[in-house]
XYZ file of C-alpha atoms in Angstrom:
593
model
C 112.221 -56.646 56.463
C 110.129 -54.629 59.180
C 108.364 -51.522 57.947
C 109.069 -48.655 60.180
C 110.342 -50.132 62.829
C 111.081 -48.536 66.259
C 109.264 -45.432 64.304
C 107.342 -42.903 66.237
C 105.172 -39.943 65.866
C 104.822 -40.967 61.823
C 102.802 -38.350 60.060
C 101.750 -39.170 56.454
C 100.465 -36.684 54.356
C 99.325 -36.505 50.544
C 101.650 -39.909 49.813
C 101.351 -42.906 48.123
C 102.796 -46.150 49.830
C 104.051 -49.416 47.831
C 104.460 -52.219 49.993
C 103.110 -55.377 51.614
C 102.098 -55.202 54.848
C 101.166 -57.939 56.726
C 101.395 -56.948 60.381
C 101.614 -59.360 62.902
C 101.273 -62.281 60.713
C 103.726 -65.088 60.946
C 105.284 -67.098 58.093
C 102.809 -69.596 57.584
C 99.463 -67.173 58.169
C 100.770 -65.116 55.163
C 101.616 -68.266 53.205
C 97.944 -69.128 54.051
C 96.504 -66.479 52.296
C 98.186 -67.513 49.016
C 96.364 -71.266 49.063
C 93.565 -71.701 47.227
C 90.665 -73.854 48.710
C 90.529 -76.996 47.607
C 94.295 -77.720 46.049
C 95.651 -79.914 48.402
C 94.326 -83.652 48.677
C 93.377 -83.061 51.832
C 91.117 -79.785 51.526
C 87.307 -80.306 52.577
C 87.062 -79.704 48.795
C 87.911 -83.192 48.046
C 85.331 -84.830 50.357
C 84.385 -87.249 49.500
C 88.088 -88.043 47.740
C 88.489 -89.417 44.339
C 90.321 -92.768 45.742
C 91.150 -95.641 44.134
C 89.309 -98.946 45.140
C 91.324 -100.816 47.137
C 91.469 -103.559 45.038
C 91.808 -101.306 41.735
C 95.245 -100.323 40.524
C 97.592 -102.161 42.271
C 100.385 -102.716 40.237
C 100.918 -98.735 39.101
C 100.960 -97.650 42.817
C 103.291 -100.143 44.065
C 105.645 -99.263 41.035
C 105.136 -95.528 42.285
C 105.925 -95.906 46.079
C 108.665 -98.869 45.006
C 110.198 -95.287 43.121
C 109.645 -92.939 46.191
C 111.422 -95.097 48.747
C 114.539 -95.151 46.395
C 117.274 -93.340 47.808
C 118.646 -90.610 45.519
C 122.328 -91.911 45.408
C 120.641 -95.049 43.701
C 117.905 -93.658 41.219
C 118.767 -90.361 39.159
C 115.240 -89.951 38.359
C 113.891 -86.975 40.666
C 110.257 -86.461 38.660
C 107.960 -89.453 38.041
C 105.816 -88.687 34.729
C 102.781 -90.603 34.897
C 100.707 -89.689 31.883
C 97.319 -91.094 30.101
C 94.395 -90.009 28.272
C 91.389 -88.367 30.003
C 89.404 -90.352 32.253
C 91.583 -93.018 32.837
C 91.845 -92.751 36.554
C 95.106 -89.931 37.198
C 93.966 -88.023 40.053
C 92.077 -91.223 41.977
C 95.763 -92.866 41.926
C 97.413 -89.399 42.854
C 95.401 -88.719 45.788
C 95.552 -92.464 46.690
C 99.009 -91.828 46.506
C 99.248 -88.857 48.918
C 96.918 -91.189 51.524
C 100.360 -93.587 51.051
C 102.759 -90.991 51.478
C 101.182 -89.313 54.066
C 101.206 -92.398 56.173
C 104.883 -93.103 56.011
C 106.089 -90.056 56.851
C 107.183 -89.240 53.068
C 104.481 -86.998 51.883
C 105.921 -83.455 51.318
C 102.617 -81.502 49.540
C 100.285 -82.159 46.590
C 99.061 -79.442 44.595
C 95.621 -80.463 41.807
C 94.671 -78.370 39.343
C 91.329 -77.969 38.223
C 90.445 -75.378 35.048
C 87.045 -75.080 36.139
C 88.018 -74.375 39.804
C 89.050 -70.712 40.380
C 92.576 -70.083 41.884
C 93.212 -73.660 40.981
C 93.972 -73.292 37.220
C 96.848 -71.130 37.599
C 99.944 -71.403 38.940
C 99.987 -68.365 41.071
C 99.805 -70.598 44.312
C 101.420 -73.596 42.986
C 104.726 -72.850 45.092
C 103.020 -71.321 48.248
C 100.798 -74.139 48.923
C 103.631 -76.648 48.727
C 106.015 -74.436 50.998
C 103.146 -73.954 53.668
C 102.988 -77.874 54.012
C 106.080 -78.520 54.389
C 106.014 -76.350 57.044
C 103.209 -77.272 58.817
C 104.212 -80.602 59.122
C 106.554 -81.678 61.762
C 109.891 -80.212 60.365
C 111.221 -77.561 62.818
C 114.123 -77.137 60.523
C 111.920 -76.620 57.148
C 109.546 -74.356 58.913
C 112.002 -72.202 60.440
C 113.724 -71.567 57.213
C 110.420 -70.820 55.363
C 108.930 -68.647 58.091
C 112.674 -66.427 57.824
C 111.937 -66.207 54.301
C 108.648 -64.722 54.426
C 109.865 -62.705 57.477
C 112.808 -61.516 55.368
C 110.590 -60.739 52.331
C 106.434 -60.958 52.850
C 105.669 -60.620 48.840
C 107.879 -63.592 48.092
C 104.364 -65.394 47.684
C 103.072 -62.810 44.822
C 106.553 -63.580 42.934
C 107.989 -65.431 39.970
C 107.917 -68.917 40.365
C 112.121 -69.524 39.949
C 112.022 -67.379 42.780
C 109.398 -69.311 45.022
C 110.802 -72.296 44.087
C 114.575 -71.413 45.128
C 113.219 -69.381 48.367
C 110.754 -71.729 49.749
C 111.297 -74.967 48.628
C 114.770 -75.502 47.611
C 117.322 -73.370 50.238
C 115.264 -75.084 53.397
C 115.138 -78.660 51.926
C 118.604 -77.732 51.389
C 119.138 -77.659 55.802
C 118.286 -81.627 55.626
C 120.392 -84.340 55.889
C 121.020 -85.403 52.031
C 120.906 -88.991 53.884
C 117.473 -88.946 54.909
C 114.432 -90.736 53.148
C 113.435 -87.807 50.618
C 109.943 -86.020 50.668
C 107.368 -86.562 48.157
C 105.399 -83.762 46.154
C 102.671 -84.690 43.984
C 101.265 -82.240 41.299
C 97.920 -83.072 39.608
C 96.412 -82.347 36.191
C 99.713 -80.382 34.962
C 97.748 -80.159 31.784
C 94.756 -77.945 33.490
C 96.951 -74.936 34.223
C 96.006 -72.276 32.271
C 98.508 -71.690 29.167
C 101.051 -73.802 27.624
C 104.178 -71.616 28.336
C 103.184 -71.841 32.044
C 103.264 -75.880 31.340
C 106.302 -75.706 30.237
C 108.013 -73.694 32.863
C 107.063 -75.672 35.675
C 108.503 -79.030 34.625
C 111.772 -76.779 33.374
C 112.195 -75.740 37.053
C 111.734 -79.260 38.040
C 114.185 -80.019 35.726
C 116.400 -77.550 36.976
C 116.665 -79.385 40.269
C 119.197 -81.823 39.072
C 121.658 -79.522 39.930
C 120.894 -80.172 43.513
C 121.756 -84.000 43.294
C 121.332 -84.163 47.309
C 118.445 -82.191 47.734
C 116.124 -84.801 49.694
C 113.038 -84.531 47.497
C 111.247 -85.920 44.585
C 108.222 -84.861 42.369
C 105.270 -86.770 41.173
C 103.753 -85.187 38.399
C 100.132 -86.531 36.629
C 98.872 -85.345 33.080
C 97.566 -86.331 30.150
C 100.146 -86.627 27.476
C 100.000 -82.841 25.555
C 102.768 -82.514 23.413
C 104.244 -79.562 24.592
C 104.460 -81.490 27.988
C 106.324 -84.229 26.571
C 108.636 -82.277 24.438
C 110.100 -80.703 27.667
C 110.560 -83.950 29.112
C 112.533 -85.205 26.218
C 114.820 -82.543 26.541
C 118.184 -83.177 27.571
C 117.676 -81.240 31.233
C 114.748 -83.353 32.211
C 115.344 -86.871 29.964
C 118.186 -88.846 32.020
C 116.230 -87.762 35.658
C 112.733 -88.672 34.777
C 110.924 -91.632 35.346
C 107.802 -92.309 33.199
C 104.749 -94.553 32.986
C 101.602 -93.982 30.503
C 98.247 -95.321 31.546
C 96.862 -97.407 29.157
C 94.439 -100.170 28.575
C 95.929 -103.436 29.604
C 94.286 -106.786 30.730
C 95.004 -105.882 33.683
C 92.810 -102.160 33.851
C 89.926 -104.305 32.613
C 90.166 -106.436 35.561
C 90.347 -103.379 38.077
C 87.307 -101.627 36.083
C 85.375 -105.540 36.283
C 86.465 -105.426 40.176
C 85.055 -101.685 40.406
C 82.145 -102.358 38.408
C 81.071 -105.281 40.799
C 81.601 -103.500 44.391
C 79.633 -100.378 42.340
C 76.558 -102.731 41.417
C 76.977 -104.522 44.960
C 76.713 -101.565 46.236
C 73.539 -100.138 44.439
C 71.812 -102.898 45.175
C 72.046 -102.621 49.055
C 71.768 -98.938 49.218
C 69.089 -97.367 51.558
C 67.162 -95.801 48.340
C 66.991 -99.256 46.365
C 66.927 -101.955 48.892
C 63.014 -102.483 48.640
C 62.836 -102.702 44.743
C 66.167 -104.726 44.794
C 65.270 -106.963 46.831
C 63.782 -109.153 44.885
C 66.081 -109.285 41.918
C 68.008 -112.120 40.895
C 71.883 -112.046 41.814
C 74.074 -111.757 40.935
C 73.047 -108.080 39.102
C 73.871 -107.829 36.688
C 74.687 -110.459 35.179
C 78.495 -111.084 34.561
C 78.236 -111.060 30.797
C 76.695 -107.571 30.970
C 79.535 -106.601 33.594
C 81.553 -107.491 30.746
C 79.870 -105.332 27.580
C 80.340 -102.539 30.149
C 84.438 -103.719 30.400
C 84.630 -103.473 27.015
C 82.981 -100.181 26.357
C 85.160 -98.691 29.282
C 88.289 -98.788 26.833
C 90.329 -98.675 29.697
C 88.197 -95.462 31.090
C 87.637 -95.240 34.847
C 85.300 -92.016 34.196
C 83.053 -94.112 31.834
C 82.513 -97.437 34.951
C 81.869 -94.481 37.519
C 79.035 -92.361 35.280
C 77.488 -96.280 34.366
C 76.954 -96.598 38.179
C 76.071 -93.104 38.967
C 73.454 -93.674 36.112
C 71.847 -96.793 37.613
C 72.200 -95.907 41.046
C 70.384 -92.812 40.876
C 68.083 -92.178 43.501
C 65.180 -90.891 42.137
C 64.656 -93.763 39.525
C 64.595 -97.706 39.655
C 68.246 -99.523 38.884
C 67.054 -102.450 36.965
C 65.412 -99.695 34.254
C 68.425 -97.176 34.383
C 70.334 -100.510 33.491
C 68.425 -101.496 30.537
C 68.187 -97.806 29.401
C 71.793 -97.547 29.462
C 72.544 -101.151 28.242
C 70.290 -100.737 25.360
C 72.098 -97.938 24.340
C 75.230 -99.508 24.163
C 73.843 -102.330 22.637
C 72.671 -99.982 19.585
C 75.995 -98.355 19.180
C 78.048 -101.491 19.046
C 80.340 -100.632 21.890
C 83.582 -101.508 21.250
C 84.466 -101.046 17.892
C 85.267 -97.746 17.329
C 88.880 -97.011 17.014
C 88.515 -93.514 18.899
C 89.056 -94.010 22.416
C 86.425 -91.308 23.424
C 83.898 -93.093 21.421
C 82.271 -94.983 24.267
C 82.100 -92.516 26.597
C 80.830 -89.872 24.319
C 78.076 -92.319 23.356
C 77.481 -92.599 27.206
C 76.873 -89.131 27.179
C 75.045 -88.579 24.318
C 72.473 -91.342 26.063
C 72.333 -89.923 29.358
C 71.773 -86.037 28.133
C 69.039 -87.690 25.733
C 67.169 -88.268 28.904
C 66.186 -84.982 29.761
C 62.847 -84.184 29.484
C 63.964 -80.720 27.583
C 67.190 -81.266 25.867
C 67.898 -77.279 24.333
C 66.708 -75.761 28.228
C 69.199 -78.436 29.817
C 72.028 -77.726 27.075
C 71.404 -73.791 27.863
C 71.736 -74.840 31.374
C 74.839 -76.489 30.914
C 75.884 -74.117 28.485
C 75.241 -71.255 31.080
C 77.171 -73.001 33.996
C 80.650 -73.234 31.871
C 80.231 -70.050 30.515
C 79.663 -68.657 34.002
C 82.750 -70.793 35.180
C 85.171 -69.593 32.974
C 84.426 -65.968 34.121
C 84.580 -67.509 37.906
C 88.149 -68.906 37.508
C 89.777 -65.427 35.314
C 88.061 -62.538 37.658
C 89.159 -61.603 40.881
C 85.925 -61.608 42.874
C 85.445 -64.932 42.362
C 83.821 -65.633 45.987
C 80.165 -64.261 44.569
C 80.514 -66.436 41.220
C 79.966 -69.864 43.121
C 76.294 -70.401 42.327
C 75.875 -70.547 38.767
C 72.250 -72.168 39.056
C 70.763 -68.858 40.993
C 72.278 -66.277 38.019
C 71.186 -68.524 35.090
C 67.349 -68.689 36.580
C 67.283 -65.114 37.547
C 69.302 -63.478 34.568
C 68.595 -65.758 31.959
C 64.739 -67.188 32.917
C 66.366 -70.592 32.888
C 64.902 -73.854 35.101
C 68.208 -75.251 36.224
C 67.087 -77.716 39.032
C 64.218 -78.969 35.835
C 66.662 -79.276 33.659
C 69.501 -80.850 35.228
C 66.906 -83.564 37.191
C 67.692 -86.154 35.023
C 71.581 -85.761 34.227
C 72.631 -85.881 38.042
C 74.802 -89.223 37.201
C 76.924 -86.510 35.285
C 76.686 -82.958 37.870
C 76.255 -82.760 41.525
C 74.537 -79.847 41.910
C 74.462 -78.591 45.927
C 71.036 -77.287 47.717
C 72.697 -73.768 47.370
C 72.878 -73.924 43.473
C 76.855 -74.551 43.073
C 77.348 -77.182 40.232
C 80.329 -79.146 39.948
C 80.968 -81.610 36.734
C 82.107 -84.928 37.768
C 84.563 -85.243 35.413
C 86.182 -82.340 33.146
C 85.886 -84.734 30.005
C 81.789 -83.805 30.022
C 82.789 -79.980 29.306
C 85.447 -81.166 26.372
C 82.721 -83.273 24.988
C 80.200 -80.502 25.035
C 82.001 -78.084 23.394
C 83.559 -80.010 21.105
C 81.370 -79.884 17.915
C 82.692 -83.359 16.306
C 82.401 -85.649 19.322
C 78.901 -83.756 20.799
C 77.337 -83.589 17.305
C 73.737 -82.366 18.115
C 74.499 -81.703 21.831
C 77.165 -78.817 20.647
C 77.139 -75.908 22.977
C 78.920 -72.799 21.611
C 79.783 -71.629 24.354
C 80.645 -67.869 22.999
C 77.029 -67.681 21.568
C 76.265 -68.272 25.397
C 79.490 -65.652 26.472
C 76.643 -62.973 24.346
C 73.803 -64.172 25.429
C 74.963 -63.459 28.692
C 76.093 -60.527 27.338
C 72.779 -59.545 26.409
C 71.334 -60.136 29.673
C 73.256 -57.809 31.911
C 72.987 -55.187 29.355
C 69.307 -55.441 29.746
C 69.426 -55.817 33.797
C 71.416 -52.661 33.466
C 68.907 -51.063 31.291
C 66.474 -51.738 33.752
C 67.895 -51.358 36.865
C 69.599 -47.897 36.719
C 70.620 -47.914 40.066
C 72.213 -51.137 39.473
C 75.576 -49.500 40.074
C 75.395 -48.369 43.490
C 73.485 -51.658 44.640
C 75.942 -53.996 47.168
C 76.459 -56.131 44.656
C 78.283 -58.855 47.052
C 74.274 -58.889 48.029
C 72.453 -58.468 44.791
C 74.604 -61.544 42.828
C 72.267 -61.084 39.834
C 72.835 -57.510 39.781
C 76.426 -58.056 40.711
C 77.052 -60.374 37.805
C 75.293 -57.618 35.020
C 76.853 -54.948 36.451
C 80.831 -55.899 37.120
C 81.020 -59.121 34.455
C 78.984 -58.334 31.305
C 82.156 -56.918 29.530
C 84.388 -60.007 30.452
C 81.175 -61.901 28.799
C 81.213 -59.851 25.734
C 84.849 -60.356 25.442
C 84.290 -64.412 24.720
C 81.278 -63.429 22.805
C 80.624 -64.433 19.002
C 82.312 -61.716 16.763
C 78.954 -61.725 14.586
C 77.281 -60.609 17.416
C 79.093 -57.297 17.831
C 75.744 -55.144 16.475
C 73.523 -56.455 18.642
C 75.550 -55.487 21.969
C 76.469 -52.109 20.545
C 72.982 -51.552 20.049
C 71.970 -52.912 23.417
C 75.046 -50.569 24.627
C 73.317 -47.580 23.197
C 70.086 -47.522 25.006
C 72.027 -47.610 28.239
C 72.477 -44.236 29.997
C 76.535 -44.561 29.736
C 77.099 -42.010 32.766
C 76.175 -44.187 35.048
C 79.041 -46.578 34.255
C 81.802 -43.911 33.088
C 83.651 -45.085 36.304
C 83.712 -48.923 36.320
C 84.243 -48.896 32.386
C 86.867 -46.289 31.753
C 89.277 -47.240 34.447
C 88.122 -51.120 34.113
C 87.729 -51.690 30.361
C 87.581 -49.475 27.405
C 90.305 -46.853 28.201
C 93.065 -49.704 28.753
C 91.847 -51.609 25.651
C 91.996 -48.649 23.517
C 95.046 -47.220 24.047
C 96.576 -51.267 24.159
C 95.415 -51.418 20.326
C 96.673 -47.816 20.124
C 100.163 -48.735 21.472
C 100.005 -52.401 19.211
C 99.192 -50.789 15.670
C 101.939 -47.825 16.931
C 104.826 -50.802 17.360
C 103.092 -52.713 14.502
C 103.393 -49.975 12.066
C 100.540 -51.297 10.791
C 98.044 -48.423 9.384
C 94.477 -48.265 11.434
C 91.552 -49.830 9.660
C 88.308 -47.514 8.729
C 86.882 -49.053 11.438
C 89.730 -47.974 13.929
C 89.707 -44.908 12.374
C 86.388 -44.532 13.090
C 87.049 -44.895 16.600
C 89.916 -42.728 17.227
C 88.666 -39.558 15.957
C 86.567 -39.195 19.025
C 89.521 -41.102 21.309
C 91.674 -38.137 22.729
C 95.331 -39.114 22.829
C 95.823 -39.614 26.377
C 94.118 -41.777 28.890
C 93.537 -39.177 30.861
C 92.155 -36.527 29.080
C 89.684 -39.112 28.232
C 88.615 -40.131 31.361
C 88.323 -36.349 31.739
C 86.009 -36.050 28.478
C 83.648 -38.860 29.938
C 83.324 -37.281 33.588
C 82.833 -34.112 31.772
C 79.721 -35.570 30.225
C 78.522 -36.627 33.320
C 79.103 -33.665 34.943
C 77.174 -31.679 32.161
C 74.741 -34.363 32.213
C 75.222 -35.300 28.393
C 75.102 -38.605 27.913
C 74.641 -38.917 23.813
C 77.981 -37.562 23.503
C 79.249 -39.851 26.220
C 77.753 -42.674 24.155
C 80.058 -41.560 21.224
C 82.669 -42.604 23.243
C 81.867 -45.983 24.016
C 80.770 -46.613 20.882
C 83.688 -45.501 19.537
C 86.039 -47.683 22.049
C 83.080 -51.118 21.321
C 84.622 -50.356 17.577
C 88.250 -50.542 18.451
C 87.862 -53.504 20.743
C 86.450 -55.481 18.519
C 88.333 -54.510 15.317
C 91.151 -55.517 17.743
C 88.927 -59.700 18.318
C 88.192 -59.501 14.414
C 91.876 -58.669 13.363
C 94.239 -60.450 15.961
C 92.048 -63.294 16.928
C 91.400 -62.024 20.734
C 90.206 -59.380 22.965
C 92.562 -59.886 25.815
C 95.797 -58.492 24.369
């Protein structure tokens, strides 16, 4: 619909307007604004890509284009399911896949998400970014009907996803010929979408497409095997129309990791940085045999071949002594016997990490770059988060670019400090206390250490409020995230950030925490213990003696400290809200409800 069209001489006074308004933008510009960087297998995000080699994995993608060239009157199965533990190579076939698809003609749009990637770990533009590729390909027909969509209703993109799915995917596809070859869409690392309801609800509205038996159009979906996921595909909706193949270790994976191993080494050893010291070394290197312990210690695990040869090809040091660093290491661990499929690879990492020259200031490091990740991909203003490496030096006196010299086979850290883990499995490992064992990072002792931090850059820098924080990152990052940190703090730490809360001047922040934080927290627990029935603990009680009733007439008791220029009784106030939010962590488990 048009807003105010054919209107003239329009006066506005003392209103308030709900609407989207996207004037002068067509279809596919306002679809644009709902992609996220770096979802599609295309985006300069994935340069370079995570391809197969071209002698790797043969047989699973032929059985996966064999499927997609079925016609639908032939094959009932509309989603292919391919599923495997981490590491084993899902998103290098998927986005060797789309390279396929988009050659013949059949690739429709690929979606990957990424839980360390902000924008990607949700499924907000899940629908959009499919819709806007099939209409930017050559499909007058699809792009006509999805640019009449958005013309007819511009929010559709900030909607449910039934609703994006039925409006932009499945009433255009709908316009094709039932007979024609159907389109392709591949969706990466299901399992990395934030929340397991959201999971769920994507493959039921794939399921729900059976009821379209014409509908030119099939779905290739990757994840690793949660069982939530596969008890929605064993349902009776999704069960007779799905296709499904589990990565596993076979004969044959060994032989793809022995063939990428090989062009890996082959590679190292006529690289520009290592041609002078390799020159001289006997071939071939290494040795077959030792190709082989590294086979076997793979398990089947793509991730674990590429981190061997990002070890020994690293740059900075000499190949032949990575090697024997990381062979003897494998050696002493007796690679290969552990029944735990992770075991190799978290031995891997265990060896690598043991490298660094100061193991606690790189595990802070790491620890920092998560922690300042996860706040990255839940906050809106995402676009200042992206260097990690600058705000862990500057707020927390850490040496990033010391610390993470010698683990580069496992980060790629840019010249502007933005870190990127090469494979999510090295953040499950770290933070998982039974596979890291003494390289454990608890990552919400970091969330209030953090915590900490900006509380004292507030402290200190009382004008810290009214800096252009989109300037001042450091200052930014104290100022506008320190209560998201203390959210995913440790509950013991509660006293300490009270306390640190205390000696700040709280009129200075009345603004940003009433209407951001503490006045929607307080009356949530408020409302929850009201529909609970449940009777306030002394603690609660505590709190809500100096809470008035409604929101507003405590926003209007804070500004009237400011205004009177009383911040100890101000202070009361926040104190009293700290108490309630985290009686609220202690009691119900969280501090986001």
């Amino acid at each position: 619909m048009a807003y105010f069209e054919d209107s003239r001489d329009v006066i506005f006074s003392d209103c308030t307007l709900n609407g989207v308004f996207n004037i002068g933008l067509s279809g596919l510009q306002i679809l644009s604004q709902s992609i996220t960087p770096g979802a599609t297998h295309d985006a300069a995000q994935q340069d370079p890509p995570s391809k197969c080699h071209p002698d790797t994995r043969k047989k699973v993608i032929k059985t996966i284009l064999e499927w997609t060239h079925g016609p639908l009157e032939t094959d009932e199965s509309r989603i292919f399911w391919m599923n495997g533990p981490a590491g084993v190579g899902k998103t290098a076939i998927a986005w060797t896949v789309c390279e396929r698809l988009l050659e013949s003609g059949q690739l429709g749009g690929s979606f990957f998400f990424s839980r360390m990637a902000a924008g990607r770990n949700t499924y907000e533009s899940l629908f959009p970014a499919i819709a806007y590729q099939l209409a930017s390909a050559d499909r007058p027909t699809i792009r006509k009907a999805i640019e009449e969509k958005i013309k007819d209703d511009p929010a559709i993109p900030k909607k449910n996803m039934k609703l994006q799915l039925e409006k932009l995917i499945i009433e255009p596809l709908r316009l094709l010929d039932p007979a024609t070859s159907p389109l392709i869409i591949v969706i990466d690392g299901l399992d990395e979408c934030q929340g397991e309801t959201t999971q769920k609800a994507i493959v039921q509205l794939l399921g729900s497409l059976s009821r379209y038996p014409s509908l030119p159009v099939k779905f290739i979906l990757m994840s690793r095997p949660e069982p939530w996921i596969q008890h929605e595909f064993d349902t009776l909706l999704l069960l007779p129309h799905t296709r499904r193949t589990f990565l596993e270790q076979t004969s044959e994976t060994d032989e793809d990791i022995r063939t990428f191993l090989r062009s890996g080494f082959t590679d190292i050893c006529s690289a520009p940085d290592h041609q002078r010291t390799m020159v001289n070394v006997p071939k071939p290197w290494p040795s077959p045999s030792v190709v082989g312990e590294f086979v076997e210690g793979a398990s089947g695990q793509f991730i674990y071949a590429s981190t061997v040869l990002k070890f020994v090809g690293d740059p900075s040091n000499q190949p032949t002594v990575q090697l024997d660093l990381i062979l003897s290491a494998a050696r002493a661990s007796n690679i290969g016997n552990s029944t735990n499929p992770l075991a190799a690879l978290d031995r891997l990492y265990v060896q690598i990490l043991s490298t660094s020259v100061d193991k606690q200031q790189t595990l802070d490091v790491l620890g920092a770059v998560i922690a300042l990740t996860e706040i990255n991909v839940v906050n809106a203003y995402v676009h200042y988060l992206t260097k990690p490496c600058r705000v862990a030096e500057e707020l927390l006196g850490l040496q990033p670019e010391k610390a993470l010299r010698t683990i580069r086979s496992l980060v790629d850290v840019s010249k502007d400090g933005v870190v990127k883990f090469f494979h999510k499995s090295l953040p499950d490992f770290l933070l998982d206390a039974s596979r890291s064992g003494d390289y454990f990072i608890d990552i919400n002792a970091m969330h209030s250490r953090i915590t900490l931090a900006c509380l004292k850059a507030i402290r200190l820098n009382p004008d810290i409020v009214v800096c252009d924080w989109s300037i001042w990152l450091v200052k930014g990052q104290a100022a506008y995230f320190w209560d998201t940190h203390s959210q995913l703090s440790s509950v013991s730490d509660q006293d300490r950030l009270c306390d640190e809360i205390k000696r700040i001047n709280p009129s200075l922040f009345y603004y940003h925490l009433v209407r951001e934080w503490v006045a929607e927290r307080a009356l949530k627990v408020r409302h929850r213990l009201h529909m609970r029935q449940t009777e306030p603990s002394e603690t609660l009680q505590t709190g809500f003696r100096y809470l008035p009733r409604r929101k507003g007439n405590w926003i209007e008791s804070i500004e009237e400290c400011h205004r009177h220029n009383r911040p100890s009784e101000a202070s009361i106030y926040f104190r009293a809200a700290f108490h309630v939010f985290w009686d609220l962590r202690k009691r119900y488990g969280s501090g986001n409800n």
